[in-house]
Amino acid sequence: GKFLSIMSKDVAASSLSVVAGTLDIYALVLKDMLPTPAKCHYTFNMRDVSKVFQGVCQCSRESLPKVEDLVKCWFHENERVFRDRLTTKQ
């Protein structure tokens, strides 16, 4: 895709790990963070996964020069999409 073509080779090579990691987190959230009457906002779907990728794809080559920067951005996007919706610290 266009996003990967503008990134450094190291960052582009990490894309499969980012996808796999995002899907792993999504599967864990679906399994462990079930909605209840008090936590009805614990409803997650594939739109949430796409929000993670959209956030990462907003970055430029300059903002993600190294794989470590990609990991930081990916972590931030996962927290923004999934963690921010949680109401307890457990």
Coordinates of C-alpha atoms in Angstrom, one line a residue:
G1 CA 0.0 0.0 0.0
K2 CA 0.9 3.6 -0.2
F3 CA 1.5 3.9 3.5
L4 CA 4.2 1.2 3.5
S5 CA 5.9 2.6 0.3
I6 CA 6.8 5.8 2.0
M7 CA 8.1 4.3 5.2
S8 CA 11.7 3.0 5.8
K9 CA 12.3 -0.6 5.0
D10 CA 12.5 -1.6 8.7
V11 CA 9.2 0.1 9.5
A12 CA 7.5 -1.4 6.5
A13 CA 8.9 -4.9 7.4
S14 CA 7.2 -4.6 10.8
S15 CA 3.7 -4.1 9.4
L16 CA 2.8 -7.8 9.7
S17 CA 3.7 -7.7 13.3
V18 CA 1.6 -4.6 13.9
V19 CA -1.4 -6.3 12.2
A20 CA -1.0 -9.5 14.2
G21 CA -0.5 -7.7 17.5
T22 CA -3.6 -5.5 16.9
L23 CA -5.7 -8.6 16.1
D24 CA -4.3 -10.3 19.2
I25 CA -5.3 -7.4 21.4
Y26 CA -8.7 -7.2 19.8
A27 CA -9.3 -11.0 20.5
L28 CA -8.2 -10.5 24.1
V29 CA -10.5 -7.5 24.6
L30 CA -13.4 -9.5 23.1
K31 CA -12.7 -12.4 25.4
D32 CA -12.0 -10.6 28.6
M33 CA -13.8 -7.3 28.5
L34 CA -17.4 -8.4 28.1
P35 CA -20.2 -5.9 28.3
T36 CA -22.4 -5.9 31.5
P37 CA -25.4 -3.7 32.4
A38 CA -22.9 -1.4 34.3
K39 CA -20.4 -1.5 31.5
C40 CA -22.5 -1.6 28.3
H41 CA -19.8 0.5 26.5
Y42 CA -17.5 -2.6 26.6
T43 CA -18.8 -3.4 23.1
F44 CA -16.0 -3.7 20.6
N45 CA -16.1 -4.5 16.9
M46 CA -13.9 -4.4 13.8
R47 CA -14.4 -0.7 13.6
D48 CA -12.2 -0.4 16.7
V49 CA -9.4 -2.3 14.9
S50 CA -9.7 0.0 11.9
K51 CA -9.3 3.0 14.2
V52 CA -6.0 1.7 15.4
F53 CA -4.8 1.3 11.8
Q54 CA -6.2 4.7 10.8
G55 CA -4.2 6.3 13.6
V56 CA -1.0 4.6 12.6
C57 CA -1.5 5.5 9.0
Q58 CA -1.8 9.2 9.8
C59 CA 1.9 9.2 10.5
S60 CA 4.5 10.3 8.1
R61 CA 8.0 8.9 7.3
E62 CA 9.5 11.7 9.4
S63 CA 7.4 10.8 12.5
L64 CA 8.2 7.1 12.2
P65 CA 11.9 6.9 11.3
K66 CA 12.5 3.7 13.3
V67 CA 10.6 0.6 14.3
E68 CA 10.7 1.8 17.9
D69 CA 8.7 4.9 16.9
L70 CA 6.2 2.7 15.1
V71 CA 5.8 0.6 18.2
K72 CA 5.2 3.7 20.4
C73 CA 2.6 5.0 17.9
W74 CA 0.9 1.6 17.7
F75 CA 0.8 1.3 21.5
H76 CA -0.7 4.8 21.8
E77 CA -3.4 4.0 19.2
N78 CA -4.3 0.8 21.0
E79 CA -4.6 2.7 24.3
R80 CA -6.7 5.4 22.6
V81 CA -9.1 3.0 21.1
F82 CA -9.4 0.3 23.7
R83 CA -8.0 1.4 27.1
D84 CA -9.7 4.8 27.1
R85 CA -13.1 3.1 27.0
L86 CA -12.4 1.1 30.2
T87 CA -13.7 2.4 33.5
T88 CA -11.7 0.4 36.0
K89 CA -8.0 0.0 36.5
Q90 CA -8.1 -3.8 36.6

